Coordinates of C-alpha atoms in Angstrom, one line a residue:
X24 CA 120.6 137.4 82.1
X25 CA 120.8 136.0 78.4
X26 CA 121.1 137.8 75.1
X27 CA 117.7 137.9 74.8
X28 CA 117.9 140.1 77.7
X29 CA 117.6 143.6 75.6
X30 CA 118.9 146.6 77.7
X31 CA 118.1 150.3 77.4
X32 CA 120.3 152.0 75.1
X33 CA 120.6 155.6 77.5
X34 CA 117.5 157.6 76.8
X35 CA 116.9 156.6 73.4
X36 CA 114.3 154.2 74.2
X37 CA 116.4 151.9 72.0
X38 CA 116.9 148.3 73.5
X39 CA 119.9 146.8 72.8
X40 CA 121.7 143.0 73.0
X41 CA 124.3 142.8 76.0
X42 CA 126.9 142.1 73.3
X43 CA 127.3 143.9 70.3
X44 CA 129.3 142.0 67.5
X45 CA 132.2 143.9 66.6
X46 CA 133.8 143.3 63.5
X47 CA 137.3 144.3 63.2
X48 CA 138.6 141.3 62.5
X49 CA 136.6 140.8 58.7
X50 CA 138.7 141.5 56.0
X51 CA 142.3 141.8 55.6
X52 CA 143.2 142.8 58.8
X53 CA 141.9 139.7 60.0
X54 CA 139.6 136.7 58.5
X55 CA 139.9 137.4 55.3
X56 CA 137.6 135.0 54.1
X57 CA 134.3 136.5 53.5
X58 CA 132.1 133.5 54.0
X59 CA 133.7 132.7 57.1
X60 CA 133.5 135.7 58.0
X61 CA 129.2 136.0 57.4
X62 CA 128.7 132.8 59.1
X63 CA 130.4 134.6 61.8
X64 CA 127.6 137.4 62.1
X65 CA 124.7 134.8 61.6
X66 CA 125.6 132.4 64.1
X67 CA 125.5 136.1 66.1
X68 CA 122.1 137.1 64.7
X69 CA 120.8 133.6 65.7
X70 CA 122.4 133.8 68.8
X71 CA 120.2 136.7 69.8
X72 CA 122.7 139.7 69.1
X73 CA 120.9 141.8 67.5
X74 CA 123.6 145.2 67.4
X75 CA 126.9 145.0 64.8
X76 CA 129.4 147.9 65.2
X77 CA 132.0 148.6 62.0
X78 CA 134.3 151.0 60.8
X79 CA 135.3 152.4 57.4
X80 CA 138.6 152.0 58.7
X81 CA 138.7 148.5 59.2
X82 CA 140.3 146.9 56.8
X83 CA 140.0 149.6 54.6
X84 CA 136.5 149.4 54.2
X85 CA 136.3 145.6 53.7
X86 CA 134.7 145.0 56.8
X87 CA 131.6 147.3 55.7
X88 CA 131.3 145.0 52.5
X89 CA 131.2 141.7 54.8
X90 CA 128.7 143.5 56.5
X91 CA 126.5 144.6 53.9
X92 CA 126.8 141.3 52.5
X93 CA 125.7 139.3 55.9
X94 CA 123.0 141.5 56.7
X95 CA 121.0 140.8 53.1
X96 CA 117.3 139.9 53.7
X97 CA 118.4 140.8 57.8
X98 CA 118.7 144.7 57.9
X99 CA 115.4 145.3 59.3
X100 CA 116.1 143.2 62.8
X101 CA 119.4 145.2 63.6
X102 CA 120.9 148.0 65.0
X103 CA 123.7 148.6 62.4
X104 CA 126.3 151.5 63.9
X105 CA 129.3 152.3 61.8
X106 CA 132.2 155.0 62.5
X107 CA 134.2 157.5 60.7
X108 CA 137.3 159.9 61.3
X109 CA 140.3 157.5 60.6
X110 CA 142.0 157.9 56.9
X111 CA 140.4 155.2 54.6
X112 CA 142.6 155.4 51.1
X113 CA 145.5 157.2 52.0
X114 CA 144.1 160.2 50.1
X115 CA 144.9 163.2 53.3
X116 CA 141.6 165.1 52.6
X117 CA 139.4 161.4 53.2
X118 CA 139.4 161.7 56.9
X119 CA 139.0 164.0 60.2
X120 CA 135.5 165.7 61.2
X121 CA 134.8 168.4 59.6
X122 CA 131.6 168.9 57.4
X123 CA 133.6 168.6 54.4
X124 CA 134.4 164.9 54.9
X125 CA 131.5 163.4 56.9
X126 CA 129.6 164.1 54.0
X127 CA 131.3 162.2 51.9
X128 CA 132.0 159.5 54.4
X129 CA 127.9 159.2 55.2
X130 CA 127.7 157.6 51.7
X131 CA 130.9 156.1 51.3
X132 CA 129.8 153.9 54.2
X133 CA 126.0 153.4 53.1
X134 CA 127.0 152.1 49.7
X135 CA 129.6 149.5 51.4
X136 CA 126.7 148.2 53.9
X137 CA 124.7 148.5 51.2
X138 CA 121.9 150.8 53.4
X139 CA 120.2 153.2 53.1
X140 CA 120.7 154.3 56.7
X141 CA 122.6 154.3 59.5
X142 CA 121.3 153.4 63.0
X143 CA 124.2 154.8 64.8
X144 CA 127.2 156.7 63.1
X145 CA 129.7 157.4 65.3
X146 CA 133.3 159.8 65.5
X147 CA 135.3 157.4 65.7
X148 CA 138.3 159.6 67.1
X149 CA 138.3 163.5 68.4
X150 CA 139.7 166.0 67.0
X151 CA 141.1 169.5 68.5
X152 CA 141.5 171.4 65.2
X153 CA 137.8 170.8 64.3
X154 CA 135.2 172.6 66.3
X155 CA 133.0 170.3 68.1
X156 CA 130.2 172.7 66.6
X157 CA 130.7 171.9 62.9
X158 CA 131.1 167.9 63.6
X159 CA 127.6 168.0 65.7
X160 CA 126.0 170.2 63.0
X161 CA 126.8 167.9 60.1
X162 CA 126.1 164.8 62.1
X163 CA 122.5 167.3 62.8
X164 CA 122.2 167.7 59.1
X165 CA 122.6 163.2 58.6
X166 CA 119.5 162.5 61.2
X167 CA 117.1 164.7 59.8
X168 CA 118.0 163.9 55.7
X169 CA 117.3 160.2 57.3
X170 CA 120.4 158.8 56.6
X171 CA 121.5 157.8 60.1
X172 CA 118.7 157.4 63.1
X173 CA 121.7 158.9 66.0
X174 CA 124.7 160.2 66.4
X175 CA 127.3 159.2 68.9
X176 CA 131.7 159.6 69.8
X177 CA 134.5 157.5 70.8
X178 CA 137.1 157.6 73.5
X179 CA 135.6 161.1 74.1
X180 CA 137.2 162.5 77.4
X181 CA 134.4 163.6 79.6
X182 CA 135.4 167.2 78.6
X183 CA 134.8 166.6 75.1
X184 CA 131.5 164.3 75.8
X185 CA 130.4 167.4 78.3
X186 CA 131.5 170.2 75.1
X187 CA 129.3 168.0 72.6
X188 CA 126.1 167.6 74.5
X189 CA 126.4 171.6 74.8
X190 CA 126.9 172.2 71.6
X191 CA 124.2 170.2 70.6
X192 CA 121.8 171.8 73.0
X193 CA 122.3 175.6 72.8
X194 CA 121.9 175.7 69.4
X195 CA 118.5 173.1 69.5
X196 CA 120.1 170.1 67.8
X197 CA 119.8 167.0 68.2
X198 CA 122.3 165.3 71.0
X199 CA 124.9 162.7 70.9
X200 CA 123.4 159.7 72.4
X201 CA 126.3 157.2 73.1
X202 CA 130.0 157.3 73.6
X203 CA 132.2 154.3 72.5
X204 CA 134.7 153.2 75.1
X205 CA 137.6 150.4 76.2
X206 CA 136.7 148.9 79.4
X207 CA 137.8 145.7 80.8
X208 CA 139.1 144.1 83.9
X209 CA 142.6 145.3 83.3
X210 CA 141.2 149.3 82.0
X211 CA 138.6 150.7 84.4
X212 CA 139.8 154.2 83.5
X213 CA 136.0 154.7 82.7
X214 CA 134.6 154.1 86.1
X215 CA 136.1 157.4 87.3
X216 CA 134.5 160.4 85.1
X217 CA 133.0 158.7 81.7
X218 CA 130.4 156.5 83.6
X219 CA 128.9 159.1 86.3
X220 CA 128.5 161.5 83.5
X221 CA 126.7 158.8 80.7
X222 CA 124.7 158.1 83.6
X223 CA 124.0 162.1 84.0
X224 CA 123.4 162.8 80.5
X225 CA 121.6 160.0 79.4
X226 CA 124.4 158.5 76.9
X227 CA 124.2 154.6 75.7
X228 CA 127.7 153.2 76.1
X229 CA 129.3 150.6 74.1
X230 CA 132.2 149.4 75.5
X231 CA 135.4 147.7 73.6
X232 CA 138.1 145.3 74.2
X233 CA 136.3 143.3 77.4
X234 CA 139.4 140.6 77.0
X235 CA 142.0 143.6 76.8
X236 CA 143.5 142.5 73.1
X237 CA 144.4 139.4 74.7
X238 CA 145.0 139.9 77.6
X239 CA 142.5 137.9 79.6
X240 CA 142.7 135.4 77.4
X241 CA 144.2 133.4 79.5
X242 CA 147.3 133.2 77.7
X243 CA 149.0 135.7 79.7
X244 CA 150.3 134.2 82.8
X245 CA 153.7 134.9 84.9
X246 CA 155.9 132.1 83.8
X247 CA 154.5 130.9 81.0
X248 CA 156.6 132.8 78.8
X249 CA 155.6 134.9 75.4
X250 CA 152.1 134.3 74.0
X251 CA 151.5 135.2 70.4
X252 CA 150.1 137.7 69.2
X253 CA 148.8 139.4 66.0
X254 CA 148.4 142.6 67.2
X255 CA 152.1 142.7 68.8
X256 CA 153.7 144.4 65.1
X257 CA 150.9 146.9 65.9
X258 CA 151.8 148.5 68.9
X259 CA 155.3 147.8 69.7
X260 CA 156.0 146.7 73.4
X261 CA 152.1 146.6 74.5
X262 CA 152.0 142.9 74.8
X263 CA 155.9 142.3 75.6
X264 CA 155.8 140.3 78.7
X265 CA 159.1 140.9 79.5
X266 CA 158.5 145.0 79.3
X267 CA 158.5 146.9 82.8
X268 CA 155.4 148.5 82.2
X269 CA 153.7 145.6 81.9
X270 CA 154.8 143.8 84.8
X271 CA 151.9 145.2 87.0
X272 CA 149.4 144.1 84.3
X273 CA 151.0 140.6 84.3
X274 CA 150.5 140.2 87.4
X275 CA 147.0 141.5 87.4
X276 CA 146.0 139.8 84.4
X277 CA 147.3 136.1 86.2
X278 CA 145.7 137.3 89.5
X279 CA 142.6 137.1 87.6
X280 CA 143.0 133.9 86.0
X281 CA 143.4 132.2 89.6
X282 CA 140.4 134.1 90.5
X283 CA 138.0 132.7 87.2
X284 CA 139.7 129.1 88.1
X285 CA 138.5 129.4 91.8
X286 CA 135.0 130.5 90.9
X287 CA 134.5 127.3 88.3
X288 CA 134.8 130.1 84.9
X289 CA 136.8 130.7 82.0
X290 CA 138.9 133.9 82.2
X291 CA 137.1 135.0 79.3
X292 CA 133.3 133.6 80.9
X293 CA 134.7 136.5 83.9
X294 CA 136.3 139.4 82.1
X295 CA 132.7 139.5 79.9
X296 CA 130.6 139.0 83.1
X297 CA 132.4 142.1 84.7
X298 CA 131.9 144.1 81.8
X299 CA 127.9 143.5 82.0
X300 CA 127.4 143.5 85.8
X301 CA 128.2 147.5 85.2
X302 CA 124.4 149.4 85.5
X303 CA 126.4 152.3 82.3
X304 CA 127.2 149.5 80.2
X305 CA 124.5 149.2 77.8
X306 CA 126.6 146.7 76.0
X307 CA 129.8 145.0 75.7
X308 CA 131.7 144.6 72.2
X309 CA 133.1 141.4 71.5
X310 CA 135.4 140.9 68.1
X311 CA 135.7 137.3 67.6
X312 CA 137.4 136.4 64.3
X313 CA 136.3 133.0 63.9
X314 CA 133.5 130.8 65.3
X315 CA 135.5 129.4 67.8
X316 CA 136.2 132.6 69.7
X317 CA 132.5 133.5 68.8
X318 CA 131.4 130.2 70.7
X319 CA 133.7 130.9 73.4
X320 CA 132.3 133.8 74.0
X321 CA 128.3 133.7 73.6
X322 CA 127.6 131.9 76.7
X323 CA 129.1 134.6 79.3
X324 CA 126.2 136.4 78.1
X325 CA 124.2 133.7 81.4
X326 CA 127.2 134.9 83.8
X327 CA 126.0 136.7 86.9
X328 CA 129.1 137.8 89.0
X329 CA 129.0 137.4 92.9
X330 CA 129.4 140.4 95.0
X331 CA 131.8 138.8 96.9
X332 CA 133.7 138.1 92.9
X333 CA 133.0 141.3 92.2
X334 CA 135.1 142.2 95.3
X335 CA 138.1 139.9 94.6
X336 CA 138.2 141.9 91.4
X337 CA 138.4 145.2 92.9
X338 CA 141.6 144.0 95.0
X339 CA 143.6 142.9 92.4
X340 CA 142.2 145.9 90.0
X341 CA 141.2 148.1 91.9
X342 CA 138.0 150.9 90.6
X343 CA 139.5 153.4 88.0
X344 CA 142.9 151.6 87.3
X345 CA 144.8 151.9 84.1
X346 CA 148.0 150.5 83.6
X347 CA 149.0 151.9 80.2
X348 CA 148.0 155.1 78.9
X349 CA 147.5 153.8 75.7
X350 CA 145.2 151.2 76.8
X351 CA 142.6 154.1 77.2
X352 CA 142.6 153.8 73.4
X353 CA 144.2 157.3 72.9
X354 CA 147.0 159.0 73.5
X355 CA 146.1 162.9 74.4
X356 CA 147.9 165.6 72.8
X357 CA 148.2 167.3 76.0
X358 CA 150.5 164.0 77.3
X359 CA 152.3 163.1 73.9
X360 CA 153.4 166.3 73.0
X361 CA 156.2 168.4 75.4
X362 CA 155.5 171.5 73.4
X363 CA 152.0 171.5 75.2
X364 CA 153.3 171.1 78.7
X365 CA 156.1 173.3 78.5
X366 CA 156.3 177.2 78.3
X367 CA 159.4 178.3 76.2
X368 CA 161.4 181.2 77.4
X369 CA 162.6 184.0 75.1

């Protein structure tokens, strides 16, 4: 396998690169320097990556613009996806799913990539208080007026993937055709319910954080104290070494790093190579910020995972695990909130 290895995005007939270049890490948020930041997604386009995922929410739509600026004279040769839901400018009406703001965020987005369309436009979150049947119609609306090619979700629970692909199809629309998930060595929540029923429905999946925000780095080990992080201010506790509730990932996490020693690769070379040896992974995101973590990443693309690696892993992970609820990438309502779990007496 190499990145010039093109894979079947579900039943779209769309072929797609093993790795997709994520780029949450343009802009503010991240490198802020925009010509960094291009070379970044040519050395990926030369590479032979030929998909690029963004957000309008990333970095406040700054990462769009470092898009739309890389891609000049390249748009033709590359799947472009983008996402909305999340609040962009702090204005309360400029986010969620409902008609009303997709709309809007459509060409918000297109003018920042400076596009005229959309190969993928994904909800970037799900929402109970919007009916799945007004997102899907809107979404409808965007493929036919040619302004995206398909629609797809993120972090979807298979309920919600399952109510979308109805709504879709009793009323004759067209169907969501990917889903948008985290999925790593150290979050295999996937393997349980979203993968059997992509596999079902015919669903590309794109999955996210392969290196677990850090940590398969390598960087987390037991003993060597407190890595750094930038993402630590973010989510209070999630990379605290020292926290309870990560203890078993700790462990997991240096379990693996012994294991990628033993078998002659770099953590990261491993944690990408699982990712891909998965039949429902059309392809893994990777978010590298500078070239150095882009270069450090390209070459797992050649990684072929033994069966008897692929075994080692499943001992010290085993199939479906996830440590955190958060790492899933959301936090249901239905756990967060008591007032959904508990009836209150008169």
């Amino acid at each position: 396998m190499s990145l010039t290895d093109l894979r079947l995005f579900g039943r779209t007939g769309l072929k797609v690169s093993p790795f997709t270049l994520g780029t949450m890490n343009f802009g503010v948020r991240g490198n802020t320097s925009h010509e960094d930041s291009i070379r970044v997604i040519h050395r990926a386009l030369d590479a032979g990556i030929n998909t690029v995922d963004t957000a309008d929410v990333y970095s406040k739509g700054e990462s769009e613009e470092i898009v739309g600026k890389a891609l000049e004279g390249r748009r033709d040769d590359v799947i472009l996806a983008s996402k909305f839901h999340g609040n962009v400018d702090g204005n309360p009406l400029h986010q969620g799913n409902s008609r009303w703001w997709i709309t809007r965020a459509v060409e918000d987005g297109l003018r920042r990539l400076n596009t005229d369309y959309l190969d993928l436009y994904q909800v970037h979150r799900p929402e109970a208080q919007t009916d799945i049947d007004e997102t899907v119609g809107a979404l409808d609306d965007l493929v036919h007026q040619g302004k995206i090619r398909y629609y797809g979700t993120s972090v979807f629970s298979p309920g919600e993937l399952l109510e979308a692909q109805w709504s879709a199809e009793r009323r004759s629309l067209s169907r969501s055709a990917s889903e948008q998930v985290p999925y790593s060595l150290l979050i295999r929540g996937i393997e349980r319910e979203t993968l059997p029923i992509a596999r079902t429905v015919g669903l590309g999946v794109l999955t996210y954080g392969p290196l677990a925000a850090g940590w398969l780095s390598g960087k987390y080990r037991l003993g060597a104290g407190q890595p750094e992080s930038q993402r630590a201010d973010l989510i209070p506790g999630r990379f605290d070494v020292d926290a309870p509730h990560n203890a078993d990932k700790l462990r997991a996490a240096d379990a693996l790093a012994v294991l990628a020693e033993e078998s002659g690769l770099s953590l990261i070379h491993l944690a990408l190579g699982f990712v891909l040896s998965h039949p429902d992974v059309s392809s893994a995101i990777i978010g590298p910020r500078t070239l150095e973590h882009l270069e450090s990443q390209l070459g797992a693309a050649d990684v072929e995972l033994s069966s008897d690696i692929l075994d080692r892993i499943d001992e010290i992970v085993p199939p479906g695990t996830v440590f955190n609820e958060r790492d899933t990438g959301i936090v249901r309502d239905a756990i967060a909130n008591p007032a959904l779990r508990r009836t209150v007496s008169a």
